[in-house]
Amino acid sequence: DAKTTQPPSMDCAEGRAANLPCNHSTISGNEYVYWYRQIHSQGPQYIIHGLKNNETNEMASLIITEDRKSSTLILPHATLRDTAVYYCIVRAWNTGNQFYFGTGTSLTVIP
Amino acid sequence: GAVVSQHPSRVICKSGTSVKIECRSLDFQATTMFWYRQFPKQSLMLMATSNEGSKATYEQGVEKDKFLINHASLTLSTLTVTSAHPEDSSFYICSAAREVTSNQPQHFGDGTRLSIL
């Protein structure tokens, strides 16, 4: 079962930062936070993941709160191509557990 | 570039037909792959875990005789939908990871859209 809660939908103006929140209040010490996105009729695309430190790559930044009960995915300059459903997933790294998807956030970038 | 490839991308066939979907890891060996199903406007639902050289592990409610999984090599897993009916029409997606027991992310194929007439 999914262990995360996300708002069902969000809008963001093109060129502005998109901040997508995720609540994972029951996260365990060995669980990482992963973010994926799915553009219509495609497979999910990996974005970023982290354990407790903030992470940044060429696509996005991941901010994890100190108590690890929530996180925020930041797309610094949203473009129309960032319109997608964004999934936040928690997964233990050392048990081979599968990825269980929640309902995600449908992000619409507006021109 | 893509690290997990699915084939075919789309299948349309008659009711009662069996359909095979292939999932390949392109540049790494995957002892474990995963199969998901996604209905319109819904999230991905994990169907089964495919293990190289052994039987697949199915999620609760997924019929193992209906959805046959074969993982004969470290780079290929196949899902066969046997005697498909219209209710089996869905978007089927596979994934694989270089190492399952690590923090490495899974990589997903582009999915197979199955339509049963």
mmCIF file with all atom_site columns, C-alpha atoms in Angstrom:
data_model
loop_
_atom_site.group_PDB
_atom_site.id
_atom_site.type_symbol
_atom_site.label_atom_id
_atom_site.label_alt_id
_atom_site.label_comp_id
_atom_site.label_asym_id
_atom_site.label_entity_id
_atom_site.label_seq_id
_atom_site.pdbx_PDB_ins_code
_atom_site.Cartn_x
_atom_site.Cartn_y
_atom_site.Cartn_z
_atom_site.occupancy
_atom_site.B_iso_or_equiv
_atom_site.pdbx_formal_charge
_atom_site.auth_seq_id
_atom_site.auth_comp_id
_atom_site.auth_asym_id
_atom_site.auth_atom_id
_atom_site.pdbx_PDB_model_num
ATOM 1   C CA . ASP A 1 1   ? 0.000   0.000   0.000   1.00 0.00 ? 1   ASP A CA 1
ATOM 2   C CA . ALA A 1 2   ? 1.125   3.526   -0.772  1.00 0.00 ? 2   ALA A CA 1
ATOM 3   C CA . LYS A 1 3   ? 2.586   5.299   2.228   1.00 0.00 ? 3   LYS A CA 1
ATOM 4   C CA . THR A 1 4   ? 2.417   8.805   0.836   1.00 0.00 ? 4   THR A CA 1
ATOM 5   C CA . THR A 1 5   ? -0.161  11.559  0.506   1.00 0.00 ? 5   THR A CA 1
ATOM 6   C CA . GLN A 1 6   ? -0.076  14.119  -2.280  1.00 0.00 ? 6   GLN A CA 1
ATOM 7   C CA . PRO A 1 7   ? -2.506  16.816  -3.447  1.00 0.00 ? 7   PRO A CA 1
ATOM 8   C CA . PRO A 1 8   ? -4.446  15.526  -6.452  1.00 0.00 ? 8   PRO A CA 1
ATOM 9   C CA . SER A 1 9   ? -3.681  18.473  -8.693  1.00 0.00 ? 9   SER A CA 1
ATOM 10  C CA . MET A 1 10  ? -1.689  21.697  -8.974  1.00 0.00 ? 10  MET A CA 1
ATOM 11  C CA . ASP A 1 11  ? -1.164  24.457  -11.487 1.00 0.00 ? 11  ASP A CA 1
ATOM 12  C CA . CYS A 1 12  ? 2.040   26.353  -12.120 1.00 0.00 ? 12  CYS A CA 1
ATOM 13  C CA . ALA A 1 13  ? 2.832   29.261  -14.414 1.00 0.00 ? 13  ALA A CA 1
ATOM 14  C CA . GLU A 1 14  ? 5.415   28.578  -17.087 1.00 0.00 ? 14  GLU A CA 1
ATOM 15  C CA . GLY A 1 15  ? 8.855   29.775  -16.011 1.00 0.00 ? 15  GLY A CA 1
ATOM 16  C CA . ARG A 1 16  ? 7.996   29.754  -12.348 1.00 0.00 ? 16  ARG A CA 1
ATOM 17  C CA . ALA A 1 17  ? 9.121   27.211  -9.781  1.00 0.00 ? 17  ALA A CA 1
ATOM 18  C CA . ALA A 1 18  ? 6.793   24.285  -9.213  1.00 0.00 ? 18  ALA A CA 1
ATOM 19  C CA . ASN A 1 19  ? 6.768   23.035  -5.622  1.00 0.00 ? 19  ASN A CA 1
ATOM 20  C CA . LEU A 1 20  ? 5.120   19.645  -5.207  1.00 0.00 ? 20  LEU A CA 1
ATOM 21  C CA . PRO A 1 21  ? 4.556   18.492  -1.622  1.00 0.00 ? 21  PRO A CA 1
ATOM 22  C CA . CYS A 1 22  ? 4.426   14.945  -0.312  1.00 0.00 ? 22  CYS A CA 1
ATOM 23  C CA . ASN A 1 23  ? 3.501   13.694  3.124   1.00 0.00 ? 23  ASN A CA 1
ATOM 24  C CA . HIS A 1 24  ? 5.097   10.468  4.359   1.00 0.00 ? 24  HIS A CA 1
ATOM 25  C CA . SER A 1 25  ? 4.566   10.689  8.099   1.00 0.00 ? 25  SER A CA 1
ATOM 26  C CA . THR A 1 26  ? 5.032   6.948   8.698   1.00 0.00 ? 26  THR A CA 1
ATOM 27  C CA . ILE A 1 27  ? 8.359   6.669   6.879   1.00 0.00 ? 27  ILE A CA 1
ATOM 28  C CA . SER A 1 28  ? 10.863  4.253   8.394   1.00 0.00 ? 28  SER A CA 1
ATOM 29  C CA . GLY A 1 29  ? 14.554  4.854   8.929   1.00 0.00 ? 29  GLY A CA 1
ATOM 30  C CA . ASN A 1 30  ? 15.589  2.620   6.025   1.00 0.00 ? 30  ASN A CA 1
ATOM 31  C CA . GLU A 1 31  ? 13.165  4.075   3.504   1.00 0.00 ? 31  GLU A CA 1
ATOM 32  C CA . TYR A 1 32  ? 14.175  6.443   0.753   1.00 0.00 ? 32  TYR A CA 1
ATOM 33  C CA . VAL A 1 33  ? 11.892  8.977   -0.899  1.00 0.00 ? 33  VAL A CA 1
ATOM 34  C CA . TYR A 1 34  ? 11.669  8.651   -4.681  1.00 0.00 ? 34  TYR A CA 1
ATOM 35  C CA . TRP A 1 35  ? 9.991   10.932  -7.178  1.00 0.00 ? 35  TRP A CA 1
ATOM 36  C CA . TYR A 1 36  ? 8.795   9.874   -10.597 1.00 0.00 ? 36  TYR A CA 1
ATOM 37  C CA . ARG A 1 37  ? 6.626   11.540  -13.178 1.00 0.00 ? 37  ARG A CA 1
ATOM 38  C CA . GLN A 1 38  ? 4.401   10.113  -15.864 1.00 0.00 ? 38  GLN A CA 1
ATOM 39  C CA . ILE A 1 39  ? 3.546   11.963  -19.005 1.00 0.00 ? 39  ILE A CA 1
ATOM 40  C CA . HIS A 1 40  ? 0.384   10.763  -20.671 1.00 0.00 ? 40  HIS A CA 1
ATOM 41  C CA . SER A 1 41  ? 0.646   7.291   -22.220 1.00 0.00 ? 41  SER A CA 1
ATOM 42  C CA . GLN A 1 42  ? 4.286   6.823   -21.247 1.00 0.00 ? 42  GLN A CA 1
ATOM 43  C CA . GLY A 1 43  ? 6.056   4.874   -18.532 1.00 0.00 ? 43  GLY A CA 1
ATOM 44  C CA . PRO A 1 44  ? 7.100   6.658   -15.343 1.00 0.00 ? 44  PRO A CA 1
ATOM 45  C CA . GLN A 1 45  ? 10.314  8.660   -15.565 1.00 0.00 ? 45  GLN A CA 1
ATOM 46  C CA . TYR A 1 46  ? 12.717  8.750   -12.633 1.00 0.00 ? 46  TYR A CA 1
ATOM 47  C CA . ILE A 1 47  ? 13.398  12.236  -11.306 1.00 0.00 ? 47  ILE A CA 1
ATOM 48  C CA . ILE A 1 48  ? 15.281  12.113  -8.020  1.00 0.00 ? 48  ILE A CA 1
ATOM 49  C CA . HIS A 1 49  ? 15.540  10.304  -4.700  1.00 0.00 ? 49  HIS A CA 1
ATOM 50  C CA . GLY A 1 50  ? 16.943  10.926  -1.246  1.00 0.00 ? 50  GLY A CA 1
ATOM 51  C CA . LEU A 1 51  ? 17.180  9.635   2.313   1.00 0.00 ? 51  LEU A CA 1
ATOM 52  C CA . LYS A 1 52  ? 17.497  12.649  4.583   1.00 0.00 ? 52  LYS A CA 1
ATOM 53  C CA . ASN A 1 53  ? 19.694  15.221  2.938   1.00 0.00 ? 53  ASN A CA 1
ATOM 54  C CA . ASN A 1 54  ? 18.470  17.605  0.296   1.00 0.00 ? 54  ASN A CA 1
ATOM 55  C CA . GLU A 1 55  ? 19.319  16.486  -3.208  1.00 0.00 ? 55  GLU A CA 1
ATOM 56  C CA . THR A 1 56  ? 19.657  18.281  -6.525  1.00 0.00 ? 56  THR A CA 1
ATOM 57  C CA . ASN A 1 57  ? 20.195  17.063  -10.058 1.00 0.00 ? 57  ASN A CA 1
ATOM 58  C CA . GLU A 1 58  ? 19.706  18.452  -13.534 1.00 0.00 ? 58  GLU A CA 1
ATOM 59  C CA . MET A 1 59  ? 15.956  17.921  -13.372 1.00 0.00 ? 59  MET A CA 1
ATOM 60  C CA . ALA A 1 60  ? 14.901  18.977  -9.907  1.00 0.00 ? 60  ALA A CA 1
ATOM 61  C CA . SER A 1 61  ? 15.637  19.515  -6.237  1.00 0.00 ? 61  SER A CA 1
ATOM 62  C CA . LEU A 1 62  ? 14.333  17.406  -3.371  1.00 0.00 ? 62  LEU A CA 1
ATOM 63  C CA . ILE A 1 63  ? 13.871  18.985  0.019   1.00 0.00 ? 63  ILE A CA 1
ATOM 64  C CA . ILE A 1 64  ? 13.258  16.555  2.889   1.00 0.00 ? 64  ILE A CA 1
ATOM 65  C CA . THR A 1 65  ? 12.222  17.891  6.279   1.00 0.00 ? 65  THR A CA 1
ATOM 66  C CA . GLU A 1 66  ? 14.442  17.178  9.244   1.00 0.00 ? 66  GLU A CA 1
ATOM 67  C CA . ASP A 1 67  ? 11.941  14.736  10.745  1.00 0.00 ? 67  ASP A CA 1
ATOM 68  C CA . ARG A 1 68  ? 11.605  13.125  7.278   1.00 0.00 ? 68  ARG A CA 1
ATOM 69  C CA . LYS A 1 69  ? 7.832   13.150  7.512   1.00 0.00 ? 69  LYS A CA 1
ATOM 70  C CA . SER A 1 70  ? 7.405   15.228  4.387   1.00 0.00 ? 70  SER A CA 1
ATOM 71  C CA . SER A 1 71  ? 9.265   16.361  1.311   1.00 0.00 ? 71  SER A CA 1
ATOM 72  C CA . THR A 1 72  ? 8.956   18.796  -1.553  1.00 0.00 ? 72  THR A CA 1
ATOM 73  C CA . LEU A 1 73  ? 9.975   18.318  -5.145  1.00 0.00 ? 73  LEU A CA 1
ATOM 74  C CA . ILE A 1 74  ? 11.029  21.563  -6.785  1.00 0.00 ? 74  ILE A CA 1
ATOM 75  C CA . LEU A 1 75  ? 11.111  22.112  -10.524 1.00 0.00 ? 75  LEU A CA 1
ATOM 76  C CA . PRO A 1 76  ? 13.001  25.413  -10.652 1.00 0.00 ? 76  PRO A CA 1
ATOM 77  C CA . HIS A 1 77  ? 11.705  26.748  -13.967 1.00 0.00 ? 77  HIS A CA 1
ATOM 78  C CA . ALA A 1 78  ? 8.625   24.857  -15.083 1.00 0.00 ? 78  ALA A CA 1
ATOM 79  C CA . THR A 1 79  ? 8.014   24.407  -18.800 1.00 0.00 ? 79  THR A CA 1
ATOM 80  C CA . LEU A 1 80  ? 4.973   23.120  -20.636 1.00 0.00 ? 80  LEU A CA 1
ATOM 81  C CA . ARG A 1 81  ? 6.742   19.782  -21.039 1.00 0.00 ? 81  ARG A CA 1
ATOM 82  C CA . ASP A 1 82  ? 6.721   19.376  -17.265 1.00 0.00 ? 82  ASP A CA 1
ATOM 83  C CA . THR A 1 83  ? 2.943   18.854  -17.340 1.00 0.00 ? 83  THR A CA 1
ATOM 84  C CA . ALA A 1 84  ? 2.574   15.329  -15.947 1.00 0.00 ? 84  ALA A CA 1
ATOM 85  C CA . VAL A 1 85  ? 1.467   13.266  -12.972 1.00 0.00 ? 85  VAL A CA 1
ATOM 86  C CA . TYR A 1 86  ? 4.131   13.310  -10.272 1.00 0.00 ? 86  TYR A CA 1
ATOM 87  C CA . TYR A 1 87  ? 4.456   10.378  -7.888  1.00 0.00 ? 87  TYR A CA 1
ATOM 88  C CA . CYS A 1 88  ? 6.171   10.400  -4.523  1.00 0.00 ? 88  CYS A CA 1
ATOM 89  C CA . ILE A 1 89  ? 7.110   6.903   -3.328  1.00 0.00 ? 89  ILE A CA 1
ATOM 90  C CA . VAL A 1 90  ? 8.856   5.620   -0.216  1.00 0.00 ? 90  VAL A CA 1
ATOM 91  C CA . ARG A 1 91  ? 10.798  2.396   -0.421  1.00 0.00 ? 91  ARG A CA 1
ATOM 92  C CA . ALA A 1 92  ? 13.170  0.510   1.852   1.00 0.00 ? 92  ALA A CA 1
ATOM 93  C CA . TRP A 1 93  ? 16.558  0.099   0.206   1.00 0.00 ? 93  TRP A CA 1
ATOM 94  C CA . ASN A 1 94  ? 17.599  -3.134  1.821   1.00 0.00 ? 94  ASN A CA 1
ATOM 95  C CA . THR A 1 95  ? 14.615  -5.395  1.497   1.00 0.00 ? 95  THR A CA 1
ATOM 96  C CA . GLY A 1 96  ? 14.034  -5.488  -2.230  1.00 0.00 ? 96  GLY A CA 1
ATOM 97  C CA . ASN A 1 97  ? 10.583  -4.067  -1.704  1.00 0.00 ? 97  ASN A CA 1
ATOM 98  C CA . GLN A 1 98  ? 8.605   -3.173  -4.753  1.00 0.00 ? 98  GLN A CA 1
ATOM 99  C CA . PHE A 1 99  ? 7.503   0.333   -5.646  1.00 0.00 ? 99  PHE A CA 1
ATOM 100 C CA . TYR A 1 100 ? 3.882   0.983   -4.715  1.00 0.00 ? 100 TYR A CA 1
ATOM 101 C CA . PHE A 1 101 ? 2.375   4.005   -6.403  1.00 0.00 ? 101 PHE A CA 1
ATOM 102 C CA . GLY A 1 102 ? -0.152  6.336   -4.816  1.00 0.00 ? 102 GLY A CA 1
ATOM 103 C CA . THR A 1 103 ? -2.464  8.607   -6.736  1.00 0.00 ? 103 THR A CA 1
ATOM 104 C CA . GLY A 1 104 ? 0.150   11.289  -7.403  1.00 0.00 ? 104 GLY A CA 1
ATOM 105 C CA . THR A 1 105 ? -0.225  14.981  -8.223  1.00 0.00 ? 105 THR A CA 1
ATOM 106 C CA . SER A 1 106 ? -1.352  16.067  -11.656 1.00 0.00 ? 106 SER A CA 1
ATOM 107 C CA . LEU A 1 107 ? 0.732   19.147  -12.430 1.00 0.00 ? 107 LEU A CA 1
ATOM 108 C CA . THR A 1 108 ? -0.440  21.464  -15.181 1.00 0.00 ? 108 THR A CA 1
ATOM 109 C CA . VAL A 1 109 ? 1.996   24.107  -16.370 1.00 0.00 ? 109 VAL A CA 1
ATOM 110 C CA . ILE A 1 110 ? 0.092   27.072  -17.726 1.00 0.00 ? 110 ILE A CA 1
ATOM 111 C CA . PRO A 1 111 ? 1.476   29.283  -20.521 1.00 0.00 ? 111 PRO A CA 1
ATOM 112 C CA . GLY B 2 1   ? 18.469  7.062   -23.243 1.00 0.00 ? 1   GLY B CA 1
ATOM 113 C CA . ALA B 2 2   ? 16.037  4.331   -22.345 1.00 0.00 ? 2   ALA B CA 1
ATOM 114 C CA . VAL B 2 3   ? 17.441  1.587   -20.171 1.00 0.00 ? 3   VAL B CA 1
ATOM 115 C CA . VAL B 2 4   ? 14.304  -0.568  -20.159 1.00 0.00 ? 4   VAL B CA 1
ATOM 116 C CA . SER B 2 5   ? 12.573  -1.463  -23.411 1.00 0.00 ? 5   SER B CA 1
ATOM 117 C CA . GLN B 2 6   ? 9.080   -2.883  -23.857 1.00 0.00 ? 6   GLN B CA 1
ATOM 118 C CA . HIS B 2 7   ? 7.648   -4.503  -26.940 1.00 0.00 ? 7   HIS B CA 1
ATOM 119 C CA . PRO B 2 8   ? 5.159   -4.140  -28.476 1.00 0.00 ? 8   PRO B CA 1
ATOM 120 C CA . SER B 2 9   ? 4.021   -0.636  -27.616 1.00 0.00 ? 9   SER B CA 1
ATOM 121 C CA . ARG B 2 10  ? 0.465   -1.329  -28.691 1.00 0.00 ? 10  ARG B CA 1
ATOM 122 C CA . VAL B 2 11  ? -1.578  -4.453  -29.304 1.00 0.00 ? 11  VAL B CA 1
ATOM 123 C CA . ILE B 2 12  ? -5.123  -4.791  -30.579 1.00 0.00 ? 12  ILE B CA 1
ATOM 124 C CA . CYS B 2 13  ? -6.528  -8.299  -30.745 1.00 0.00 ? 13  CYS B CA 1
ATOM 125 C CA . LYS B 2 14  ? -9.665  -10.354 -30.535 1.00 0.00 ? 14  LYS B CA 1
ATOM 126 C CA . SER B 2 15  ? -11.128 -11.766 -27.352 1.00 0.00 ? 15  SER B CA 1
ATOM 127 C CA . GLY B 2 16  ? -9.699  -15.171 -26.497 1.00 0.00 ? 16  GLY B CA 1
ATOM 128 C CA . THR B 2 17  ? -6.262  -14.441 -27.911 1.00 0.00 ? 17  THR B CA 1
ATOM 129 C CA . SER B 2 18  ? -3.110  -14.784 -25.793 1.00 0.00 ? 18  SER B CA 1
ATOM 130 C CA . VAL B 2 19  ? -0.756  -11.825 -25.914 1.00 0.00 ? 19  VAL B CA 1
ATOM 131 C CA . LYS B 2 20  ? 2.924   -11.764 -24.994 1.00 0.00 ? 20  LYS B CA 1
ATOM 132 C CA . ILE B 2 21  ? 4.692   -8.594  -23.857 1.00 0.00 ? 21  ILE B CA 1
ATOM 133 C CA . GLU B 2 22  ? 8.476   -8.404  -23.620 1.00 0.00 ? 22  GLU B CA 1
ATOM 134 C CA . CYS B 2 23  ? 10.510  -6.327  -21.195 1.00 0.00 ? 23  CYS B CA 1
ATOM 135 C CA . ARG B 2 24  ? 14.246  -5.959  -21.701 1.00 0.00 ? 24  ARG B CA 1
ATOM 136 C CA . SER B 2 25  ? 16.909  -4.271  -19.634 1.00 0.00 ? 25  SER B CA 1
ATOM 137 C CA . LEU B 2 26  ? 19.230  -2.749  -22.201 1.00 0.00 ? 26  LEU B CA 1
ATOM 138 C CA . ASP B 2 27  ? 22.503  -2.050  -20.455 1.00 0.00 ? 27  ASP B CA 1
ATOM 139 C CA . PHE B 2 28  ? 22.392  -3.952  -17.197 1.00 0.00 ? 28  PHE B CA 1
ATOM 140 C CA . GLN B 2 29  ? 21.454  -7.335  -15.824 1.00 0.00 ? 29  GLN B CA 1
ATOM 141 C CA . ALA B 2 30  ? 18.255  -7.475  -13.840 1.00 0.00 ? 30  ALA B CA 1
ATOM 142 C CA . THR B 2 31  ? 17.637  -10.457 -11.580 1.00 0.00 ? 31  THR B CA 1
ATOM 143 C CA . THR B 2 32  ? 14.290  -8.934  -10.703 1.00 0.00 ? 32  THR B CA 1
ATOM 144 C CA . MET B 2 33  ? 11.778  -7.091  -12.846 1.00 0.00 ? 33  MET B CA 1
ATOM 145 C CA . PHE B 2 34  ? 8.327   -5.853  -11.983 1.00 0.00 ? 34  PHE B CA 1
ATOM 146 C CA . TRP B 2 35  ? 5.057   -5.766  -13.914 1.00 0.00 ? 35  TRP B CA 1
ATOM 147 C CA . TYR B 2 36  ? 2.391   -3.117  -13.410 1.00 0.00 ? 36  TYR B CA 1
ATOM 148 C CA . ARG B 2 37  ? -1.044  -2.459  -14.856 1.00 0.00 ? 37  ARG B CA 1
ATOM 149 C CA . GLN B 2 38  ? -2.675  0.922   -15.210 1.00 0.00 ? 38  GLN B CA 1
ATOM 150 C CA . PHE B 2 39  ? -6.309  1.592   -16.053 1.00 0.00 ? 39  PHE B CA 1
ATOM 151 C CA . PRO B 2 40  ? -7.408  4.991   -17.458 1.00 0.00 ? 40  PRO B CA 1
ATOM 152 C CA . LYS B 2 41  ? -7.164  7.849   -14.966 1.00 0.00 ? 41  LYS B CA 1
ATOM 153 C CA . GLN B 2 42  ? -5.773  5.531   -12.301 1.00 0.00 ? 42  GLN B CA 1
ATOM 154 C CA . SER B 2 43  ? -2.366  4.960   -10.787 1.00 0.00 ? 43  SER B CA 1
ATOM 155 C CA . LEU B 2 44  ? -0.015  2.074   -11.491 1.00 0.00 ? 44  LEU B CA 1
ATOM 156 C CA . MET B 2 45  ? -0.899  -1.160  -9.735  1.00 0.00 ? 45  MET B CA 1
ATOM 157 C CA . LEU B 2 46  ? 1.841   -3.690  -9.099  1.00 0.00 ? 46  LEU B CA 1
ATOM 158 C CA . MET B 2 47  ? 0.886   -7.069  -10.527 1.00 0.00 ? 47  MET B CA 1
ATOM 159 C CA . ALA B 2 48  ? 3.894   -9.270  -9.907  1.00 0.00 ? 48  ALA B CA 1
ATOM 160 C CA . THR B 2 49  ? 7.593   -9.534  -9.256  1.00 0.00 ? 49  THR B CA 1
ATOM 161 C CA . SER B 2 50  ? 9.501   -11.450 -11.891 1.00 0.00 ? 50  SER B CA 1
ATOM 162 C CA . ASN B 2 51  ? 12.529  -13.378 -10.636 1.00 0.00 ? 51  ASN B CA 1
ATOM 163 C CA . GLU B 2 52  ? 15.195  -14.711 -12.976 1.00 0.00 ? 52  GLU B CA 1
ATOM 164 C CA . GLY B 2 53  ? 15.315  -18.481 -12.854 1.00 0.00 ? 53  GLY B CA 1
ATOM 165 C CA . SER B 2 54  ? 12.427  -18.903 -10.445 1.00 0.00 ? 54  SER B CA 1
ATOM 166 C CA . LYS B 2 55  ? 8.696   -18.423 -10.159 1.00 0.00 ? 55  LYS B CA 1
ATOM 167 C CA . ALA B 2 56  ? 7.165   -14.990 -10.160 1.00 0.00 ? 56  ALA B CA 1
ATOM 168 C CA . THR B 2 57  ? 5.571   -13.568 -7.048  1.00 0.00 ? 57  THR B CA 1
ATOM 169 C CA . TYR B 2 58  ? 2.060   -12.260 -7.631  1.00 0.00 ? 58  TYR B CA 1
ATOM 170 C CA . GLU B 2 59  ? 0.249   -9.527  -5.736  1.00 0.00 ? 59  GLU B CA 1
ATOM 171 C CA . GLN B 2 60  ? -2.973  -10.404 -4.012  1.00 0.00 ? 60  GLN B CA 1
ATOM 172 C CA . GLY B 2 61  ? -5.861  -10.627 -6.426  1.00 0.00 ? 61  GLY B CA 1
ATOM 173 C CA . VAL B 2 62  ? -3.736  -11.168 -9.546  1.00 0.00 ? 62  VAL B CA 1
ATOM 174 C CA . GLU B 2 63  ? -4.386  -14.513 -11.238 1.00 0.00 ? 63  GLU B CA 1
ATOM 175 C CA . LYS B 2 64  ? -1.102  -16.290 -11.886 1.00 0.00 ? 64  LYS B CA 1
ATOM 176 C CA . ASP B 2 65  ? -2.681  -18.592 -14.483 1.00 0.00 ? 65  ASP B CA 1
ATOM 177 C CA . LYS B 2 66  ? -4.059  -15.594 -16.325 1.00 0.00 ? 66  LYS B CA 1
ATOM 178 C CA . PHE B 2 67  ? -0.877  -13.558 -16.336 1.00 0.00 ? 67  PHE B CA 1
ATOM 179 C CA . LEU B 2 68  ? 2.046   -15.859 -17.044 1.00 0.00 ? 68  LEU B CA 1
ATOM 180 C CA . ILE B 2 69  ? 5.477   -14.454 -16.306 1.00 0.00 ? 69  ILE B CA 1
ATOM 181 C CA . ASN B 2 70  ? 8.738   -15.899 -17.582 1.00 0.00 ? 70  ASN B CA 1
ATOM 182 C CA . HIS B 2 71  ? 12.134  -14.475 -16.657 1.00 0.00 ? 71  HIS B CA 1
ATOM 183 C CA . ALA B 2 72  ? 14.447  -16.759 -18.542 1.00 0.00 ? 72  ALA B CA 1
ATOM 184 C CA . SER B 2 73  ? 17.475  -14.494 -18.722 1.00 0.00 ? 73  SER B CA 1
ATOM 185 C CA . LEU B 2 74  ? 18.987  -11.599 -16.813 1.00 0.00 ? 74  LEU B CA 1
ATOM 186 C CA . THR B 2 75  ? 17.839  -9.128  -19.453 1.00 0.00 ? 75  THR B CA 1
ATOM 187 C CA . LEU B 2 76  ? 14.409  -10.385 -20.468 1.00 0.00 ? 76  LEU B CA 1
ATOM 188 C CA . SER B 2 77  ? 11.073  -10.909 -18.738 1.00 0.00 ? 77  SER B CA 1
ATOM 189 C CA . THR B 2 78  ? 7.854   -11.683 -20.559 1.00 0.00 ? 78  THR B CA 1
ATOM 190 C CA . LEU B 2 79  ? 4.246   -11.268 -19.502 1.00 0.00 ? 79  LEU B CA 1
ATOM 191 C CA . THR B 2 80  ? 1.654   -13.359 -21.323 1.00 0.00 ? 80  THR B CA 1
ATOM 192 C CA . VAL B 2 81  ? -1.988  -12.438 -20.941 1.00 0.00 ? 81  VAL B CA 1
ATOM 193 C CA . THR B 2 82  ? -3.743  -15.724 -21.631 1.00 0.00 ? 82  THR B CA 1
ATOM 194 C CA . SER B 2 83  ? -7.174  -15.904 -23.237 1.00 0.00 ? 83  SER B CA 1
ATOM 195 C CA . ALA B 2 84  ? -7.513  -12.150 -23.037 1.00 0.00 ? 84  ALA B CA 1
ATOM 196 C CA . HIS B 2 85  ? -10.937 -10.562 -22.649 1.00 0.00 ? 85  HIS B CA 1
ATOM 197 C CA . PRO B 2 86  ? -12.067 -6.938  -22.942 1.00 0.00 ? 86  PRO B CA 1
ATOM 198 C CA . GLU B 2 87  ? -11.674 -6.401  -19.196 1.00 0.00 ? 87  GLU B CA 1
ATOM 199 C CA . ASP B 2 88  ? -7.942  -7.151  -19.612 1.00 0.00 ? 88  ASP B CA 1
ATOM 200 C CA . SER B 2 89  ? -7.581  -4.069  -21.798 1.00 0.00 ? 89  SER B CA 1
ATOM 201 C CA . SER B 2 90  ? -5.133  -1.839  -19.987 1.00 0.00 ? 90  SER B CA 1
ATOM 202 C CA . PHE B 2 91  ? -1.699  -0.204  -20.041 1.00 0.00 ? 91  PHE B CA 1
ATOM 203 C CA . TYR B 2 92  ? 0.950   -2.719  -18.953 1.00 0.00 ? 92  TYR B CA 1
ATOM 204 C CA . ILE B 2 93  ? 4.305   -1.398  -17.737 1.00 0.00 ? 93  ILE B CA 1
ATOM 205 C CA . CYS B 2 94  ? 7.460   -3.168  -16.628 1.00 0.00 ? 94  CYS B CA 1
ATOM 206 C CA . SER B 2 95  ? 10.383  -1.941  -14.581 1.00 0.00 ? 95  SER B CA 1
ATOM 207 C CA . ALA B 2 96  ? 13.836  -3.102  -13.584 1.00 0.00 ? 96  ALA B CA 1
ATOM 208 C CA . ALA B 2 97  ? 16.669  -2.011  -11.343 1.00 0.00 ? 97  ALA B CA 1
ATOM 209 C CA . ARG B 2 98  ? 20.374  -2.699  -11.483 1.00 0.00 ? 98  ARG B CA 1
ATOM 210 C CA . GLU B 2 99  ? 20.235  -3.858  -7.894  1.00 0.00 ? 99  GLU B CA 1
ATOM 211 C CA . VAL B 2 100 ? 16.976  -4.496  -6.104  1.00 0.00 ? 100 VAL B CA 1
ATOM 212 C CA . THR B 2 101 ? 18.431  -4.425  -2.596  1.00 0.00 ? 101 THR B CA 1
ATOM 213 C CA . SER B 2 102 ? 19.965  -1.001  -2.924  1.00 0.00 ? 102 SER B CA 1
ATOM 214 C CA . ASN B 2 103 ? 18.749  2.557   -3.109  1.00 0.00 ? 103 ASN B CA 1
ATOM 215 C CA . GLN B 2 104 ? 19.074  2.615   -6.884  1.00 0.00 ? 104 GLN B CA 1
ATOM 216 C CA . PRO B 2 105 ? 15.866  3.685   -8.640  1.00 0.00 ? 105 PRO B CA 1
ATOM 217 C CA . GLN B 2 106 ? 13.839  1.434   -10.843 1.00 0.00 ? 106 GLN B CA 1
ATOM 218 C CA . HIS B 2 107 ? 13.651  2.286   -14.506 1.00 0.00 ? 107 HIS B CA 1
ATOM 219 C CA . PHE B 2 108 ? 10.403  1.842   -16.360 1.00 0.00 ? 108 PHE B CA 1
ATOM 220 C CA . GLY B 2 109 ? 9.597   0.829   -19.883 1.00 0.00 ? 109 GLY B CA 1
ATOM 221 C CA . ASP B 2 110 ? 7.321   2.947   -22.030 1.00 0.00 ? 110 ASP B CA 1
ATOM 222 C CA . GLY B 2 111 ? 4.421   0.570   -21.559 1.00 0.00 ? 111 GLY B CA 1
ATOM 223 C CA . THR B 2 112 ? 2.242   -1.614  -23.755 1.00 0.00 ? 112 THR B CA 1
ATOM 224 C CA . ARG B 2 113 ? -1.303  -0.563  -24.468 1.00 0.00 ? 113 ARG B CA 1
ATOM 225 C CA . LEU B 2 114 ? -3.435  -3.663  -24.810 1.00 0.00 ? 114 LEU B CA 1
ATOM 226 C CA . SER B 2 115 ? -6.874  -3.416  -26.390 1.00 0.00 ? 115 SER B CA 1
ATOM 227 C CA . ILE B 2 116 ? -9.066  -6.507  -26.545 1.00 0.00 ? 116 ILE B CA 1
ATOM 228 C CA . LEU B 2 117 ? -12.015 -6.317  -28.912 1.00 0.00 ? 117 LEU B CA 1
#
